[in-house]
PDB file of C-alpha atoms in Angstrom:
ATOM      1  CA  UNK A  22      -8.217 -96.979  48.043  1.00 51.00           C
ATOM      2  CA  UNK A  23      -6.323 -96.244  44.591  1.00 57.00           C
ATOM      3  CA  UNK A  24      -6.296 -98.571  41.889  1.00 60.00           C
ATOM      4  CA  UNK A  25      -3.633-100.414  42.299  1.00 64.00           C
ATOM      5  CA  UNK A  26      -4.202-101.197  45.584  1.00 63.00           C
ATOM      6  CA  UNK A  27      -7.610-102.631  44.816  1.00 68.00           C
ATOM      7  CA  UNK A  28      -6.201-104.657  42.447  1.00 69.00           C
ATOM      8  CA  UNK A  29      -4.258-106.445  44.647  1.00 66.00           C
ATOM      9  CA  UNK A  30      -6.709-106.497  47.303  1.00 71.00           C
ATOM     10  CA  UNK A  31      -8.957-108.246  44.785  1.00 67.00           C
ATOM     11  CA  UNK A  32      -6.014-110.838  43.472  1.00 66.00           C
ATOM     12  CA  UNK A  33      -5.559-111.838  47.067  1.00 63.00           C
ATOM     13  CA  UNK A  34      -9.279-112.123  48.203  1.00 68.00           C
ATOM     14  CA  UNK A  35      -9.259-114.362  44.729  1.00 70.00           C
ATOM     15  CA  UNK A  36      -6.818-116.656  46.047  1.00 74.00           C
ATOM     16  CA  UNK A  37      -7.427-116.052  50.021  1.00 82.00           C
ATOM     17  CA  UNK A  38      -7.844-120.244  50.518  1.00 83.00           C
ATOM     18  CA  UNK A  39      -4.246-120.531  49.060  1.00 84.00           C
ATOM     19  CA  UNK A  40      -2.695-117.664  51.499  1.00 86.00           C
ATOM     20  CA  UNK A  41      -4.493-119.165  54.273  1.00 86.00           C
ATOM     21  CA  UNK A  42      -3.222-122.292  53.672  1.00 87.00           C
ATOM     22  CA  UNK A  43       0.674-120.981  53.304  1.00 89.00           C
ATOM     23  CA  UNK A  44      -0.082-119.120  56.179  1.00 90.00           C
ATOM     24  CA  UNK A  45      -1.242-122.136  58.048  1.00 90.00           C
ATOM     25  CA  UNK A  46       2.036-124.150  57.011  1.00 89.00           C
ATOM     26  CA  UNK A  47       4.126-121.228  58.119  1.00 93.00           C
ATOM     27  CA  UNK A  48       2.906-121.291  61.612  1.00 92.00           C
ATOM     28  CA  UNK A  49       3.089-124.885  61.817  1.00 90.00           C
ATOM     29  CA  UNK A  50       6.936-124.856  61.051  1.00 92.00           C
ATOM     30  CA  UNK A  51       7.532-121.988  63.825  1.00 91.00           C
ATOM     31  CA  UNK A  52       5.396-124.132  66.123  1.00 90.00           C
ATOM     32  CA  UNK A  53       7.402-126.955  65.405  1.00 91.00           C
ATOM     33  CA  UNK A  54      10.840-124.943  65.916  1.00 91.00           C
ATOM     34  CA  UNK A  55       9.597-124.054  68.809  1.00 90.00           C
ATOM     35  CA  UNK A  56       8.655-127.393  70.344  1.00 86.00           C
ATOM     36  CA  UNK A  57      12.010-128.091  69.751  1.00 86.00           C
ATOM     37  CA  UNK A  58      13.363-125.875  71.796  1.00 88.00           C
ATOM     38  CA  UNK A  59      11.524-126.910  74.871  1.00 82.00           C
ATOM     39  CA  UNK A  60       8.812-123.811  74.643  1.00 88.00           C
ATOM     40  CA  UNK A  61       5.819-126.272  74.637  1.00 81.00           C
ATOM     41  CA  UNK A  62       3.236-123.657  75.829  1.00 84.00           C
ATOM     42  CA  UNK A  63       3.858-121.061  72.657  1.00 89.00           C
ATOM     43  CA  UNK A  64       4.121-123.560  70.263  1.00 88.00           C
ATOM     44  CA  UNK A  65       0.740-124.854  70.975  1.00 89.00           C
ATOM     45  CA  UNK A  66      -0.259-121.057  70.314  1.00 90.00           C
ATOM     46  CA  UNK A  67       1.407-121.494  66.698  1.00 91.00           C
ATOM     47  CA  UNK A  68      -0.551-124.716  65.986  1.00 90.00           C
ATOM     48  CA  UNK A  69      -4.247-123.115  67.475  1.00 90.00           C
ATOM     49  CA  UNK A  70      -3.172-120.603  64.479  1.00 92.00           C
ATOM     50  CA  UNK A  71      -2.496-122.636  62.028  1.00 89.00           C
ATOM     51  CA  UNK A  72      -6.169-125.350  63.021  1.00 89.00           C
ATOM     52  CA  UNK A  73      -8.064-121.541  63.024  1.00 88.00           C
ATOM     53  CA  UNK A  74      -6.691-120.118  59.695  1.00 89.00           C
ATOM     54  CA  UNK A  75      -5.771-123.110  57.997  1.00 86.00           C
ATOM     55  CA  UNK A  76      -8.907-125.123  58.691  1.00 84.00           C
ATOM     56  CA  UNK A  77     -11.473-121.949  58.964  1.00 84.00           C
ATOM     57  CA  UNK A  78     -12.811-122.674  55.310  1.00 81.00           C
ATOM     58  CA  UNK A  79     -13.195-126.067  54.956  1.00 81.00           C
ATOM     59  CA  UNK A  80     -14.900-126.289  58.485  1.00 83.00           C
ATOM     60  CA  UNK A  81     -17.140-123.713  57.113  1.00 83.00           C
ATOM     61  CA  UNK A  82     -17.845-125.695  54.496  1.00 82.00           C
ATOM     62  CA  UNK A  83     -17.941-129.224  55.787  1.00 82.00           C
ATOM     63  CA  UNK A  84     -20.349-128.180  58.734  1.00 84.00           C
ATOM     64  CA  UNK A  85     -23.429-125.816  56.087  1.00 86.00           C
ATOM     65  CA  UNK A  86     -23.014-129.093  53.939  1.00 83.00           C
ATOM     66  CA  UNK A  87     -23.528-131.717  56.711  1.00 83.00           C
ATOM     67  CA  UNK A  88     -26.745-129.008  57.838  1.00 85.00           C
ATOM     68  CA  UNK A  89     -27.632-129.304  54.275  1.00 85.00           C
ATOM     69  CA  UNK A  90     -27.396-132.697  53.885  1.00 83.00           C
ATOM     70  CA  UNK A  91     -27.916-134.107  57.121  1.00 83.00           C
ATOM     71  CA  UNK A  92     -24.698-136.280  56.798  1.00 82.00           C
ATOM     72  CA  UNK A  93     -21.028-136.377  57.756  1.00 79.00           C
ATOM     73  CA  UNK A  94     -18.865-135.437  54.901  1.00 79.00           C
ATOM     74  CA  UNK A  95     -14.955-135.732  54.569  1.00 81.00           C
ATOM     75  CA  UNK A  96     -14.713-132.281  55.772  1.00 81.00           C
ATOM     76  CA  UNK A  97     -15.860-132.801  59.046  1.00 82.00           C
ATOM     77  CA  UNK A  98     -14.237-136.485  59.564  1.00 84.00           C
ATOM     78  CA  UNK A  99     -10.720-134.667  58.973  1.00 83.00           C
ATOM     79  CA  UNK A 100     -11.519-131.584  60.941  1.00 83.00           C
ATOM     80  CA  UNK A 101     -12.549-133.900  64.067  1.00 86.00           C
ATOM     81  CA  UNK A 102      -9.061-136.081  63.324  1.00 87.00           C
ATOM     82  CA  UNK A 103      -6.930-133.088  63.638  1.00 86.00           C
ATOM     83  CA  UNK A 104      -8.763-132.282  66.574  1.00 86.00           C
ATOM     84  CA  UNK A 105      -8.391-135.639  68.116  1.00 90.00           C
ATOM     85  CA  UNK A 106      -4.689-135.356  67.541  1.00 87.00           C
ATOM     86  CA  UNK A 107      -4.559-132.178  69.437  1.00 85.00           C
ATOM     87  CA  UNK A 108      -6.336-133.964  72.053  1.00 88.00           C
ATOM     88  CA  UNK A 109      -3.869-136.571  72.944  1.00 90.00           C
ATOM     89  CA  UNK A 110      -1.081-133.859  72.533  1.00 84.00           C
ATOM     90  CA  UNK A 111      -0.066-134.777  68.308  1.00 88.00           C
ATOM     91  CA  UNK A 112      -0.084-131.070  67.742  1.00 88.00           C
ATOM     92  CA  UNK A 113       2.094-131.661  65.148  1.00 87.00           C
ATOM     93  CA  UNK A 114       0.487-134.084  63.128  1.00 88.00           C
ATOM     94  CA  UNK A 115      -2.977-132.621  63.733  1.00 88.00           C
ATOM     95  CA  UNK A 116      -2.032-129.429  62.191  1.00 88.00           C
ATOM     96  CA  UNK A 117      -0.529-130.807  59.083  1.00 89.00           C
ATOM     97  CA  UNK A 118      -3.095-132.916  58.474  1.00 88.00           C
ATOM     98  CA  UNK A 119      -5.454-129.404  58.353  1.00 88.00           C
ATOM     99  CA  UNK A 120      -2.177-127.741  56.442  1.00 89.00           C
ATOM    100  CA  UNK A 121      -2.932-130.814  54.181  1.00 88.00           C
ATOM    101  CA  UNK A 122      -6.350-130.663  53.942  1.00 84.00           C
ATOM    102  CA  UNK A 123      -6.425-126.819  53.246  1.00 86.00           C
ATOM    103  CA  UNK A 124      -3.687-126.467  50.606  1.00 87.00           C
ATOM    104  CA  UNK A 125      -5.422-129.814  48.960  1.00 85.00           C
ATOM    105  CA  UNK A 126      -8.929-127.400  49.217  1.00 83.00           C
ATOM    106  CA  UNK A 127      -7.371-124.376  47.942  1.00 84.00           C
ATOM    107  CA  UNK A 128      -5.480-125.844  45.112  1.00 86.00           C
ATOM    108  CA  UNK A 129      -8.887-127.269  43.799  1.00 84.00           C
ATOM    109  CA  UNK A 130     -10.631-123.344  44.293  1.00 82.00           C
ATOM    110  CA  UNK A 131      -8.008-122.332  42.133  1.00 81.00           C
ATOM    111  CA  UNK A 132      -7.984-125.033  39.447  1.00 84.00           C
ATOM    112  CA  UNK A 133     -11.999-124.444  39.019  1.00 83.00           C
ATOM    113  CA  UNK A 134     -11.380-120.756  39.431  1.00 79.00           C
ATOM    114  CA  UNK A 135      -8.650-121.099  35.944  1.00 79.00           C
ATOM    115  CA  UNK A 136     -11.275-123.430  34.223  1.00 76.00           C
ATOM    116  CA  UNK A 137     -14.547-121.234  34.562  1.00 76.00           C
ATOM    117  CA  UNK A 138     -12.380-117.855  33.690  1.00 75.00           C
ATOM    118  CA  UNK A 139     -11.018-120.221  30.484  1.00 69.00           C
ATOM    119  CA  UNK A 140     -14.790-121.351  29.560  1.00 68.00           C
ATOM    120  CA  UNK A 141     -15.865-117.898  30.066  1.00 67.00           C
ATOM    121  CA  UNK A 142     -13.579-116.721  27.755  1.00 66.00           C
ATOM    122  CA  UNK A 143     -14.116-119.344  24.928  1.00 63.00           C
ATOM    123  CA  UNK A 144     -18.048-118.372  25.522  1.00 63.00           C
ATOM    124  CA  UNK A 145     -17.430-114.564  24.774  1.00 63.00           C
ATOM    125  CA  UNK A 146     -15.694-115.991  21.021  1.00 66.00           C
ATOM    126  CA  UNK A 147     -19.293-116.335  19.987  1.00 72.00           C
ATOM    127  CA  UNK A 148     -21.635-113.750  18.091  1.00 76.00           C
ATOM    128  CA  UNK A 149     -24.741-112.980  19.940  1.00 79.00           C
ATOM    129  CA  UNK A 150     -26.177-112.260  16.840  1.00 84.00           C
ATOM    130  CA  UNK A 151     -26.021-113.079  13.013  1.00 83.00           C
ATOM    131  CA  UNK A 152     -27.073-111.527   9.770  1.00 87.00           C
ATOM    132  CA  UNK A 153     -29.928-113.276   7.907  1.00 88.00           C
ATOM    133  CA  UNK A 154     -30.730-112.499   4.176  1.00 88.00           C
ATOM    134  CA  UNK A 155     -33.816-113.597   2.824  1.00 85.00           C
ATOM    135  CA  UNK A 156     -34.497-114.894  -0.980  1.00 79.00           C
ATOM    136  CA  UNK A 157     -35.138-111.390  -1.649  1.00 82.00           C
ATOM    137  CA  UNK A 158     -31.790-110.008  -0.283  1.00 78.00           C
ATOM    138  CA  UNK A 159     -33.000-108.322   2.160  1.00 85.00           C
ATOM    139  CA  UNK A 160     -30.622-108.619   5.141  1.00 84.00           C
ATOM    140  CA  UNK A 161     -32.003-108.843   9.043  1.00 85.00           C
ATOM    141  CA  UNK A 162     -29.606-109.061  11.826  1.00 87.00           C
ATOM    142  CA  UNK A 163     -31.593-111.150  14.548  1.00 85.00           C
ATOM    143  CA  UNK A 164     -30.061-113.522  17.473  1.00 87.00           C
ATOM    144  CA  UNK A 165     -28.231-116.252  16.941  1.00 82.00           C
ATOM    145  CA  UNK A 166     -30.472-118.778  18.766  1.00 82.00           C
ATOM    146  CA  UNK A 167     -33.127-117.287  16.526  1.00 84.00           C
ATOM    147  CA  UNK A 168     -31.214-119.446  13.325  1.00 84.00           C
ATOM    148  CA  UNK A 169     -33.112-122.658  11.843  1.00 88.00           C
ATOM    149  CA  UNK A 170     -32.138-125.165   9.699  1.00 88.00           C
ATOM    150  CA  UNK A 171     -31.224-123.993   6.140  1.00 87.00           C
ATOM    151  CA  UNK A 172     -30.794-120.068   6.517  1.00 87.00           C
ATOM    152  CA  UNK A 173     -28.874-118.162   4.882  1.00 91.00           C
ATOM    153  CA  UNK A 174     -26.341-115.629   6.772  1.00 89.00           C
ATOM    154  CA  UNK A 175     -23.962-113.083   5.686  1.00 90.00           C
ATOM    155  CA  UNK A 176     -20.358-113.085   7.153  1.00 89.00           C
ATOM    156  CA  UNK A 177     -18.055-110.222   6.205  1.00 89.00           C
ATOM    157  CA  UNK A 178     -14.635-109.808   6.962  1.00 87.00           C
ATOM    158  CA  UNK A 179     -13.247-109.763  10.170  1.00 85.00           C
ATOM    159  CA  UNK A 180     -16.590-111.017  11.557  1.00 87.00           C
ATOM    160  CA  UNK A 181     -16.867-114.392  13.510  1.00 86.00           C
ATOM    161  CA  UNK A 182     -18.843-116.924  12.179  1.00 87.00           C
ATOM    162  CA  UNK A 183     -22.010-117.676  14.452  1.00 86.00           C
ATOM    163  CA  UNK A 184     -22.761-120.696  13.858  1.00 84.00           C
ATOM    164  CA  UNK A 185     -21.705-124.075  12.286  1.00 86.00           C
ATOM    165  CA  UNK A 186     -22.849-124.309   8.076  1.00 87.00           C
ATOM    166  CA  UNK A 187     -21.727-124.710   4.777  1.00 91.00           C
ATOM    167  CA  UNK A 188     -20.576-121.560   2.593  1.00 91.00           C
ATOM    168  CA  UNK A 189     -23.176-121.171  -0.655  1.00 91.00           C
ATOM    169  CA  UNK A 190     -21.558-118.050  -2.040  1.00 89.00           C
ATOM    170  CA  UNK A 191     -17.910-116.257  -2.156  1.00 89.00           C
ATOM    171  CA  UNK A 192     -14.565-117.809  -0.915  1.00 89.00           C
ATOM    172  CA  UNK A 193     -12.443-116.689   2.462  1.00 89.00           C
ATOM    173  CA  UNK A 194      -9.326-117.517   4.534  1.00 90.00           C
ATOM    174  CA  UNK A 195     -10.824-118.834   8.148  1.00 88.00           C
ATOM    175  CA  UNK A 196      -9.062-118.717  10.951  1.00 87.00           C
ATOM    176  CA  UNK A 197      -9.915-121.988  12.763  1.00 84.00           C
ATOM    177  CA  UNK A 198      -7.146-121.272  16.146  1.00 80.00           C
ATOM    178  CA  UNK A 199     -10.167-121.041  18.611  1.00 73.00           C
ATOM    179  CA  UNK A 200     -11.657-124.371  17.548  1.00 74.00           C
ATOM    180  CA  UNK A 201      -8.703-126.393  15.978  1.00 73.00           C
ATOM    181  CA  UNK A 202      -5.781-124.699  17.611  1.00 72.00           C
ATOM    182  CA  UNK A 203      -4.456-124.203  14.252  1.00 73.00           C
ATOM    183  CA  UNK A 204      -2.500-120.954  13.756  1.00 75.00           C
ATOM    184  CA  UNK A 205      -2.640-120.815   9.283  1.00 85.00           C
ATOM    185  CA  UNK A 206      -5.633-119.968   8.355  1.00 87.00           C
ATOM    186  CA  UNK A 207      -7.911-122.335   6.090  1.00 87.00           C
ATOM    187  CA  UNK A 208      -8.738-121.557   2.777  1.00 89.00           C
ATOM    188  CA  UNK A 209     -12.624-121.757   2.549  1.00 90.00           C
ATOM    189  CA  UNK A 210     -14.486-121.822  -0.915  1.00 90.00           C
ATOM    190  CA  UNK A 211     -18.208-123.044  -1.785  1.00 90.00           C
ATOM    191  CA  UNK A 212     -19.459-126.451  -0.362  1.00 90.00           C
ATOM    192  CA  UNK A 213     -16.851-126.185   2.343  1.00 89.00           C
ATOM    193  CA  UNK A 214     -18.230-126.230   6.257  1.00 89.00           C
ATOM    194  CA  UNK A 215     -17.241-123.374   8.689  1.00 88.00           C
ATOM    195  CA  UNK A 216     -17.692-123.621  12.212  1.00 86.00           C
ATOM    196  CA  UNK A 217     -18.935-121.295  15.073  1.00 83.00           C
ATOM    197  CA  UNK A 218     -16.488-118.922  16.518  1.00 80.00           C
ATOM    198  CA  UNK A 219     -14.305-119.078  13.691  1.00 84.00           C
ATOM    199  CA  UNK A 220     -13.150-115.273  11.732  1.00 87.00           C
ATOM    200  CA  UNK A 221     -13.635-114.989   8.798  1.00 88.00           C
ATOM    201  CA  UNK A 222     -10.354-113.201   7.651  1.00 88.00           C
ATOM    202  CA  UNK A 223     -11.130-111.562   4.206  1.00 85.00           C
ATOM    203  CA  UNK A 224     -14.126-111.563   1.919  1.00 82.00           C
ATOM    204  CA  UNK A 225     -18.072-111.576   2.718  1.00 88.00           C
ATOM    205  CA  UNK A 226     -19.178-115.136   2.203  1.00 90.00           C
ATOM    206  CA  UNK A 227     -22.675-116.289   2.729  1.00 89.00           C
ATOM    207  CA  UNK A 228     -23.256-119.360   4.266  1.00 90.00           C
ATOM    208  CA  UNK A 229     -26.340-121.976   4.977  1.00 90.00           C
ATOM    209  CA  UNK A 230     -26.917-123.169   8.345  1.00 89.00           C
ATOM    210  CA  UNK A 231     -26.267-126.865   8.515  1.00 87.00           C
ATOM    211  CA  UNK A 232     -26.845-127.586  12.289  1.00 83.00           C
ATOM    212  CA  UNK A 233     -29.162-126.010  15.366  1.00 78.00           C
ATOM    213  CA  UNK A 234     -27.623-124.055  17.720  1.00 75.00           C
ATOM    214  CA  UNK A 235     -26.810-126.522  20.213  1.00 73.00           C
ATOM    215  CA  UNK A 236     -25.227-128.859  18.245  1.00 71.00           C
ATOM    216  CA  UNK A 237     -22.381-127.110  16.608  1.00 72.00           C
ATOM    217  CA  UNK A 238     -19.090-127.905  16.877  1.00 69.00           C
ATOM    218  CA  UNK A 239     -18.105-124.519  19.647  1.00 68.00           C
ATOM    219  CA  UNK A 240     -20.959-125.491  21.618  1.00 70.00           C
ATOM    220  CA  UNK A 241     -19.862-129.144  21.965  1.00 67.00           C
TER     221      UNK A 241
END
């Protein structure tokens, strides 16, 4: 399989609850057509389709959480109501109620899907690590969770700040679009705060750590 073709492979097995769910509304409009056209028999083969394909995952999931749980969950109450349509012959409204239920399902994959890739993203802005100078001068670069209260970092140009404090020495331009959504960068001099994930744009500035790790602004 070339490259290209395993990148599509992979952008359809990413949205694969979505397809289904087309798929399933697809075959429920032939079925339908068909009905309609006195060929009864087939079209219940287009709706048995579209329950299988269109209601495959959330049946999945409905019946390992009610094994899980040891309860009925809304999964498995509209599974059996599309099924009890189909029993008393509403083929029709059986199956959209699973085309429904499936694009409803699918839509919410995909919406979590776009949120963790997003928070991922915003995660990687972060410096694992920072560069601590002592009283001395002497620099140490060590991991950013390693930081305490009132040490002193260095920050040189281009670099991302790693965590939220208050610049001591030098003056900058910080570009505050990951945090503030601000495009112009902010002119930074002594006293002023700086904020995690924020680039320092020119200059090396040094800068005291005003808050622990988990409390800066990024992280919130």
């Amino acid at each position: 399989m070339d490259s290209t073709s395993k990148r599509i492979w992979n952008k359809a097995a990413e949205h694969i609850e979505l397809i289904a769910a087309i798929t399933s509304g697809l075959l429920i409009l032939v079925g339908w057509i068909l009905s309609k056209n006195d060929m009864a028999t087939v079209s219940v083969i287009f709706f048995l389709l579209a329950f299988v394909i269109g209601g495959y995952a959330k049946a999945k999931e409905g019946i390992l959480d009610t094994i899980e749980t040891k309860k009925l969950n809304v999964e498995i109450l509209m599974i059996l109501a599309a099924i009890g349509s189909a029993i008393i012959g509403y083929w029709v409204e059986g199956s959209i109620l699973i085309f429904i239920f499936a694009l409803s399902g699918a839509l919410e994959t995909y919406t979590m899907n776009k949120s963790h890739k997003e928070i991922s993203a915003l995660m990687d802005l972060q410096p694992e690590e920072a560069l601590r100078i002592d009283a001395q001068g002497n620099e140490t670069l060590i991991p950013v969770a390693d930081l305490k209260l009132g040490d002193h970092i260095l920050i040189k140009a281009g670099e991302r700040v790693p965590s939220d404090g208050t610049i001591v020495d030098g003056s900058t331009n910080i570009d505050e679009a990951a945090i503030t959504g601000e495009s112009i960068p902010v002119s930074k001099k002594v006293n002023d705060e700086v904020f995690a994930g924020t680039v320092n744009l020119r200059g090396t500035i040094t800068v005291e750590i005003t808050k622990p790790q988990e409390e800066t602004l990024f992280q919130k």
